[in-house]
GROMACS .gro file of C-alpha atoms in nm:
model
  320
    1MET     CA    1   0.000   0.000   0.000
    2GLY     CA    2   0.113   0.352  -0.075
    3GLN     CA    3   0.127   0.637   0.173
    4LEU     CA    4  -0.185   0.840   0.239
    5PRO     CA    5  -0.218   1.140   0.005
    6GLU     CA    6  -0.126   1.486   0.128
    7SER     CA    7  -0.491   1.589   0.156
    8ARG     CA    8  -0.547   1.318   0.420
    9VAL     CA    9  -0.257   1.396   0.652
   10VAL     CA   10  -0.180   1.770   0.625
   11PRO     CA   11  -0.387   1.967   0.879
   12ALA     CA   12  -0.635   2.197   0.706
   13ALA     CA   13  -0.727   2.547   0.817
   14ARG     CA   14  -1.079   2.425   0.889
   15CYS     CA   15  -1.312   2.133   0.834
   16PHE     CA   16  -1.439   2.052   0.482
   17LEU     CA   17  -1.160   2.243   0.306
   18LYS     CA   18  -1.071   1.933   0.103
   19VAL     CA   19  -1.357   1.690   0.054
   20GLY     CA   20  -1.443   1.364  -0.118
   21THR     CA   21  -1.785   1.305  -0.268
   22ASP     CA   22  -1.987   1.003  -0.371
   23PHE     CA   23  -2.344   0.903  -0.454
   24GLY     CA   24  -2.571   0.638  -0.307
   25GLY     CA   25  -2.908   0.513  -0.420
   26PRO     CA   26  -3.152   0.526  -0.576
   27TYR     CA   27  -3.425   0.545  -0.311
   28LEU     CA   28  -3.795   0.583  -0.382
   29ILE     CA   29  -3.957   0.889  -0.225
   30LYS     CA   30  -4.323   0.994  -0.233
   31ASP     CA   31  -4.459   1.324  -0.358
   32SER     CA   32  -4.686   1.352  -0.051
   33LYS     CA   33  -4.792   1.160   0.260
   34ARG     CA   34  -5.095   1.011   0.087
   35ARG     CA   35  -5.096   0.631   0.079
   36ASN     CA   36  -5.121   0.610  -0.301
   37ALA     CA   37  -4.905   0.914  -0.376
   38PRO     CA   38  -4.679   0.877  -0.683
   39SER     CA   39  -4.311   0.809  -0.613
   40HIS     CA   40  -3.985   0.882  -0.790
   41LYS     CA   41  -3.615   0.816  -0.744
   42ALA     CA   42  -3.381   1.020  -0.526
   43TYR     CA   43  -3.012   0.987  -0.446
   44ILE     CA   44  -2.785   1.055  -0.150
   45CYS     CA   45  -2.489   1.282  -0.215
   46LEU     CA   46  -2.213   1.246   0.043
   47PHE     CA   47  -1.938   1.496   0.120
   48ILE     CA   48  -1.664   1.385   0.360
   49CYS     CA   49  -1.379   1.593   0.500
   50LEU     CA   50  -1.054   1.420   0.407
   51ALA     CA   51  -0.872   1.549   0.716
   52THR     CA   52  -1.130   1.497   0.994
   53LYS     CA   53  -1.366   1.232   0.845
   54ALA     CA   54  -1.667   1.453   0.919
   55ILE     CA   55  -1.964   1.371   0.697
   56HIS     CA   56  -2.227   1.589   0.530
   57LEU     CA   57  -2.529   1.435   0.353
   58GLU     CA   58  -2.755   1.590   0.090
   59LEU     CA   59  -3.064   1.442  -0.075
   60VAL     CA   60  -3.065   1.492  -0.452
   61SER     CA   61  -3.401   1.472  -0.628
   62ASP     CA   62  -3.260   1.353  -0.962
   63LEU     CA   63  -2.937   1.292  -1.151
   64THR     CA   64  -2.908   1.619  -1.336
   65THR     CA   65  -2.626   1.869  -1.338
   66GLU     CA   66  -2.854   2.135  -1.190
   67ALA     CA   67  -2.955   1.908  -0.900
   68PHE     CA   68  -2.594   1.822  -0.818
   69ILE     CA   69  -2.484   2.188  -0.835
   70ALA     CA   70  -2.776   2.277  -0.606
   71ALA     CA   71  -2.660   2.011  -0.357
   72LEU     CA   72  -2.306   2.150  -0.379
   73GLU     CA   73  -2.440   2.501  -0.316
   74ARG     CA   74  -2.629   2.384  -0.006
   75PHE     CA   75  -2.317   2.211   0.119
   76THR     CA   76  -2.080   2.507   0.069
   77SER     CA   77  -2.336   2.754   0.205
   78ARG     CA   78  -2.350   2.568   0.538
   79ARG     CA   79  -1.999   2.421   0.562
   80GLY     CA   80  -1.797   2.688   0.383
   81MET     CA   81  -1.622   2.695   0.048
   82CYS     CA   82  -1.386   2.407  -0.025
   83THR     CA   83  -1.069   2.425  -0.232
   84ASP     CA   84  -1.054   2.068  -0.364
   85ILE     CA   85  -1.312   1.800  -0.439
   86PHE     CA   86  -1.208   1.438  -0.494
   87SER     CA   87  -1.431   1.172  -0.646
   88ASP     CA   88  -1.430   0.845  -0.836
   89ASN     CA   89  -1.399   0.841  -1.209
   90GLY     CA   90  -1.737   0.767  -1.363
   91SER     CA   91  -1.612   0.445  -1.519
   92ASN     CA   92  -1.585   0.294  -1.173
   93PHE     CA   93  -1.962   0.249  -1.186
   94LYS     CA   94  -1.967   0.085  -1.528
   95GLY     CA   95  -2.071  -0.277  -1.526
   96THR     CA   96  -2.145  -0.297  -1.154
   97ASN     CA   97  -2.517  -0.299  -1.086
   98ASN     CA   98  -2.800  -0.207  -1.319
   99TYR     CA   99  -2.938   0.054  -1.083
  100LEU     CA  100  -2.612   0.252  -1.118
  101ASP     CA  101  -2.642   0.287  -1.495
  102GLU     CA  102  -2.810   0.628  -1.463
  103LEU     CA  103  -2.540   0.742  -1.222
  104TYR     CA  104  -2.269   0.627  -1.461
  105GLU     CA  105  -2.429   0.812  -1.752
  106PHE     CA  106  -2.461   1.128  -1.543
  107LEU     CA  107  -2.099   1.124  -1.431
  108ARG     CA  108  -1.964   1.053  -1.778
  109GLU     CA  109  -2.186   1.290  -1.974
  110ASP     CA  110  -1.970   1.557  -2.140
  111LYS     CA  111  -2.233   1.827  -2.095
  112SER     CA  112  -2.262   1.755  -1.722
  113ASN     CA  113  -1.885   1.757  -1.674
  114GLU     CA  114  -1.856   2.081  -1.867
  115MET     CA  115  -2.124   2.257  -1.662
  116VAL     CA  116  -1.993   2.131  -1.328
  117THR     CA  117  -1.633   2.218  -1.419
  118LYS     CA  118  -1.738   2.570  -1.523
  119HIS     CA  119  -1.932   2.615  -1.197
  120LEU     CA  120  -1.634   2.499  -0.987
  121THR     CA  121  -1.388   2.713  -1.183
  122LEU     CA  122  -1.589   3.026  -1.103
  123LYS     CA  123  -1.563   2.936  -0.733
  124ASN     CA  124  -1.192   2.845  -0.760
  125ILE     CA  125  -1.253   2.479  -0.668
  126LYS     CA  126  -1.036   2.204  -0.817
  127TRP     CA  127  -1.195   1.867  -0.904
  128HIS     CA  128  -0.973   1.561  -0.881
  129PHE     CA  129  -1.079   1.226  -1.032
  130SER     CA  130  -0.946   0.887  -0.929
  131PRO     CA  131  -0.797   0.676  -1.210
  132PRO     CA  132  -1.050   0.466  -1.406
  133THR     CA  133  -1.136   0.139  -1.224
  134GLY     CA  134  -0.936   0.265  -0.924
  135SER     CA  135  -1.214   0.281  -0.666
  136HIS     CA  136  -0.965   0.192  -0.389
  137PHE     CA  137  -0.810   0.537  -0.440
  138GLY     CA  138  -1.124   0.676  -0.274
  139GLY     CA  139  -1.152   0.442   0.021
  140ILE     CA  140  -1.256   0.717   0.262
  141TRP     CA  141  -1.566   0.824   0.068
  142GLU     CA  142  -1.643   0.467  -0.039
  143ALA     CA  143  -1.649   0.367   0.328
  144GLY     CA  144  -1.856   0.676   0.412
  145ILE     CA  145  -2.131   0.607   0.160
  146LYS     CA  146  -2.132   0.239   0.257
  147SER     CA  147  -2.188   0.335   0.622
  148VAL     CA  148  -2.491   0.538   0.516
  149LYS     CA  149  -2.664   0.309   0.268
  150PHE     CA  150  -2.578  -0.043   0.391
  151HIS     CA  151  -2.816  -0.042   0.689
  152LEU     CA  152  -3.049   0.224   0.550
  153LYS     CA  153  -3.171   0.004   0.264
  154ARG     CA  154  -3.234  -0.285   0.502
  155ILE     CA  155  -3.418  -0.075   0.758
  156LEU     CA  156  -3.632   0.115   0.508
  157GLY     CA  157  -3.738  -0.193   0.313
  158ASP     CA  158  -4.048  -0.100   0.113
  159GLN     CA  159  -4.116   0.208   0.326
  160LYS     CA  160  -4.138   0.527   0.116
  161LEU     CA  161  -4.077   0.867   0.272
  162THR     CA  162  -4.142   1.215   0.141
  163PHE     CA  163  -3.853   1.441   0.041
  164GLU     CA  164  -3.884   1.634   0.368
  165GLU     CA  165  -3.897   1.316   0.579
  166PHE     CA  166  -3.599   1.162   0.399
  167THR     CA  167  -3.399   1.484   0.441
  168THR     CA  168  -3.476   1.483   0.815
  169LEU     CA  169  -3.372   1.118   0.839
  170LEU     CA  170  -3.042   1.192   0.663
  171THR     CA  171  -2.960   1.471   0.907
  172ARG     CA  172  -3.018   1.232   1.197
  173ILE     CA  173  -2.795   0.970   1.032
  174GLU     CA  174  -2.535   1.241   0.966
  175ALA     CA  175  -2.535   1.325   1.339
  176ILE     CA  176  -2.495   0.955   1.427
  177LEU     CA  177  -2.194   0.916   1.196
  178ASN     CA  178  -2.034   1.239   1.320
  179SER     CA  179  -2.069   1.125   1.682
  180ARG     CA  180  -1.839   0.824   1.640
  181PRO     CA  181  -1.531   0.827   1.867
  182LEU     CA  182  -1.199   0.858   1.682
  183CYS     CA  183  -0.935   0.865   1.957
  184PRO     CA  184  -0.883   0.985   2.318
  185ILE     CA  185  -0.849   1.362   2.366
  186SER     CA  186  -0.581   1.323   2.634
  187SER     CA  187  -0.380   1.057   2.815
  188ASP     CA  188  -0.517   1.165   3.155
  189VAL     CA  189  -0.663   0.857   3.325
  190GLU     CA  190  -0.942   1.071   3.472
  191ASP     CA  191  -1.041   1.210   3.132
  192LEU     CA  192  -1.306   1.001   2.954
  193ASN     CA  193  -1.363   1.246   2.669
  194VAL     CA  194  -1.293   1.134   2.313
  195LEU     CA  195  -1.238   1.317   1.989
  196THR     CA  196  -1.522   1.291   1.735
  197PRO     CA  197  -1.580   1.450   1.393
  198ALA     CA  198  -1.837   1.673   1.565
  199HIS     CA  199  -1.559   1.846   1.761
  200PHE     CA  200  -1.431   1.990   1.432
  201LEU     CA  201  -1.781   2.104   1.337
  202ILE     CA  202  -1.930   2.252   1.654
  203GLY     CA  203  -1.642   2.235   1.901
  204GLY     CA  204  -1.789   1.954   2.109
  205PRO     CA  205  -1.973   1.621   2.095
  206LEU     CA  206  -2.317   1.589   1.935
  207LEU     CA  207  -2.593   1.507   2.182
  208SER     CA  208  -2.949   1.394   2.120
  209LEU     CA  209  -3.261   1.483   2.315
  210PRO     CA  210  -3.424   1.199   2.511
  211GLU     CA  211  -3.697   1.028   2.311
  212TYR     CA  212  -3.920   0.724   2.348
  213ASP     CA  213  -3.781   0.399   2.213
  214TRP     CA  214  -3.998   0.305   1.914
  215SER     CA  215  -3.761   0.043   1.772
  216SER     CA  216  -3.984  -0.255   1.857
  217THR     CA  217  -4.324  -0.091   1.794
  218PRO     CA  218  -4.517  -0.202   1.481
  219SER     CA  219  -4.484   0.071   1.220
  220ASN     CA  220  -4.859   0.077   1.146
  221ARG     CA  221  -4.919   0.212   1.497
  222LEU     CA  222  -4.681   0.505   1.460
  223SER     CA  223  -4.727   0.858   1.332
  224ARG     CA  224  -4.501   0.981   1.052
  225TRP     CA  225  -4.265   1.154   1.297
  226GLN     CA  226  -4.254   0.850   1.524
  227LEU     CA  227  -4.176   0.640   1.216
  228LEU     CA  228  -3.873   0.860   1.141
  229GLN     CA  229  -3.759   0.821   1.500
  230GLN     CA  230  -3.799   0.443   1.474
  231ILE     CA  231  -3.596   0.423   1.152
  232SER     CA  232  -3.311   0.635   1.295
  233GLN     CA  233  -3.314   0.433   1.621
  234GLN     CA  234  -3.293   0.107   1.428
  235TYR     CA  235  -3.014   0.251   1.215
  236TRP     CA  236  -2.825   0.356   1.529
  237LYS     CA  237  -2.848   0.010   1.684
  238GLN     CA  238  -2.729  -0.172   1.374
  239TRP     CA  239  -2.459   0.074   1.268
  240SER     CA  240  -2.312   0.137   1.616
  241LEU     CA  241  -2.270  -0.237   1.677
  242GLU     CA  242  -2.103  -0.275   1.338
  243TYR     CA  243  -1.872   0.018   1.416
  244LEU     CA  244  -1.772  -0.137   1.748
  245ASN     CA  245  -1.692  -0.464   1.573
  246THR     CA  246  -1.454  -0.286   1.335
  247LEU     CA  247  -1.254  -0.173   1.641
  248GLN     CA  248  -1.206  -0.533   1.754
  249GLN     CA  249  -1.160  -0.763   1.455
  250ARG     CA  250  -1.075  -1.112   1.578
  251ALA     CA  251  -1.033  -1.455   1.432
  252LYS     CA  252  -1.108  -1.773   1.624
  253TRP     CA  253  -0.958  -1.754   1.973
  254ARG     CA  254  -0.700  -2.031   1.935
  255THR     CA  255  -0.398  -1.820   2.019
  256GLN     CA  256  -0.351  -1.523   2.250
  257ALA     CA  257  -0.354  -1.185   2.076
  258ALA     CA  258  -0.021  -1.007   2.055
  259GLU     CA  259  -0.176  -0.696   2.210
  260THR     CA  260  -0.437  -0.684   2.484
  261LEU     CA  261  -0.586  -0.418   2.706
  262ALA     CA  262  -0.372  -0.250   2.968
  263VAL     CA  263  -0.453  -0.056   3.282
  264GLY     CA  264  -0.524   0.305   3.189
  265ASP     CA  265  -0.659   0.233   2.839
  266LEU     CA  266  -0.963   0.433   2.730
  267VAL     CA  267  -1.229   0.193   2.601
  268LEU     CA  268  -1.575   0.193   2.449
  269ILE     CA  269  -1.817  -0.030   2.641
  270LYS     CA  270  -2.059  -0.229   2.428
  271ASP     CA  271  -2.418  -0.156   2.529
  272GLU     CA  272  -2.699  -0.280   2.304
  273ASN     CA  273  -2.954  -0.059   2.482
  274ALA     CA  274  -2.768   0.271   2.460
  275PRO     CA  275  -2.977   0.558   2.314
  276SER     CA  276  -2.876   0.732   1.992
  277LEU     CA  277  -2.548   0.928   1.997
  278GLN     CA  278  -2.463   0.798   2.345
  279TRP     CA  279  -2.127   0.619   2.366
  280GLN     CA  280  -2.039   0.472   2.706
  281MET     CA  281  -1.670   0.537   2.779
  282GLY     CA  282  -1.447   0.404   3.056
  283ARG     CA  283  -1.089   0.362   3.177
  284VAL     CA  284  -0.946   0.019   3.254
  285ILE     CA  285  -0.845   0.020   3.621
  286GLU     CA  286  -0.784  -0.351   3.681
  287LEU     CA  287  -0.733  -0.671   3.480
  288HIS     CA  288  -0.854  -1.009   3.607
  289PRO     CA  289  -0.652  -1.305   3.472
  290GLY     CA  290  -0.804  -1.652   3.474
  291LYS     CA  291  -0.657  -1.970   3.614
  292ASP     CA  292  -0.448  -2.008   3.299
  293GLY     CA  293  -0.304  -1.658   3.340
  294ILE     CA  294  -0.491  -1.514   3.041
  295VAL     CA  295  -0.690  -1.196   3.098
  296ARG     CA  296  -1.049  -1.217   2.979
  297VAL     CA  297  -1.220  -0.979   3.224
  298ALA     CA  298  -1.145  -0.620   3.325
  299SER     CA  299  -1.279  -0.359   3.567
  300VAL     CA  300  -1.365  -0.030   3.398
  301LYS     CA  301  -1.427   0.305   3.566
  302THR     CA  302  -1.697   0.520   3.406
  303THR     CA  303  -1.825   0.863   3.501
  304ALA     CA  304  -2.100   0.701   3.712
  305ASN     CA  305  -1.956   0.381   3.857
  306THR     CA  306  -1.714   0.092   3.812
  307LEU     CA  307  -1.813  -0.197   3.585
  308ARG     CA  308  -1.673  -0.547   3.546
  309ARG     CA  309  -1.688  -0.656   3.182
  310PRO     CA  310  -1.542  -0.928   2.958
  311LEU     CA  311  -1.276  -0.806   2.717
  312VAL     CA  312  -1.495  -0.893   2.418
  313LYS     CA  313  -1.732  -0.614   2.531
  314LEU     CA  314  -1.453  -0.355   2.550
  315PHE     CA  315  -1.309  -0.172   2.251
  316ARG     CA  316  -0.987   0.024   2.284
  317LEU     CA  317  -0.962   0.346   2.087
  318PRO     CA  318  -0.646   0.409   1.883
  319VAL     CA  319  -0.412   0.661   2.044
  320ASP     CA  320  -0.266   0.799   1.721
   0.00000   0.00000   0.00000
């Protein structure tokens, strides 16, 4: 593997100065809340900061140059003007899935490229394309759009939302993704704060208001707003557990891992019942080896109390 590009490692003056972008979809949205309202396709446009991994999501009503430029205008109006935009070459989408044919045609259309390039030139923004068939050059935005759409398609199923409802849902998902812990803020054993993408956006962690748990309530008994809450709560439960698993990839436990937890490590504590945007943090204060001398249990100090948990429920954050 090559070294990370300069845009990924050189500190930027602010968030979203250099961004990657990608599309996801299509999703069917309704024209109104009526049961038999006509529906049409819509797409998710993702912008991700290459330096901080902060994510911004926009709903695009169709695959036209005007719709994409409008999404770009909404993004830059709220997040500030960027200097560089990185994306896949359109040929990356060729021959993958049938539902991406429209996206491929849009990205490769000369007229679209000409209009977008002219719009970016007027704003002094440079557009950088990955080499054809080189999707791995854009791993950061590929992973970002996968995080959004992988669970979203499974949770939505045949449910169709209006444009306003889908936009609201995307902002809630955006908050969930920007709340993910990246690394400890300090090495102080009494400090349980962690750095998140939200710190670069608002200067602190994103918090959600308390709300009733609708995740197990039948959808036909919910109002439209309660349905949106249910979808975002289900997304949180599935995505947060998947995110925790990426922090602790393990094969079959036949040999002892080369690295294990140590006293003083800052860890995420797995909690299936945690509400949205709430990450339970703790410091390891004691390890409990078994009769064979191998540590499988640890005591963790949280802001409220001290917990005793198996190591498979604890996820150490990277320190660099």
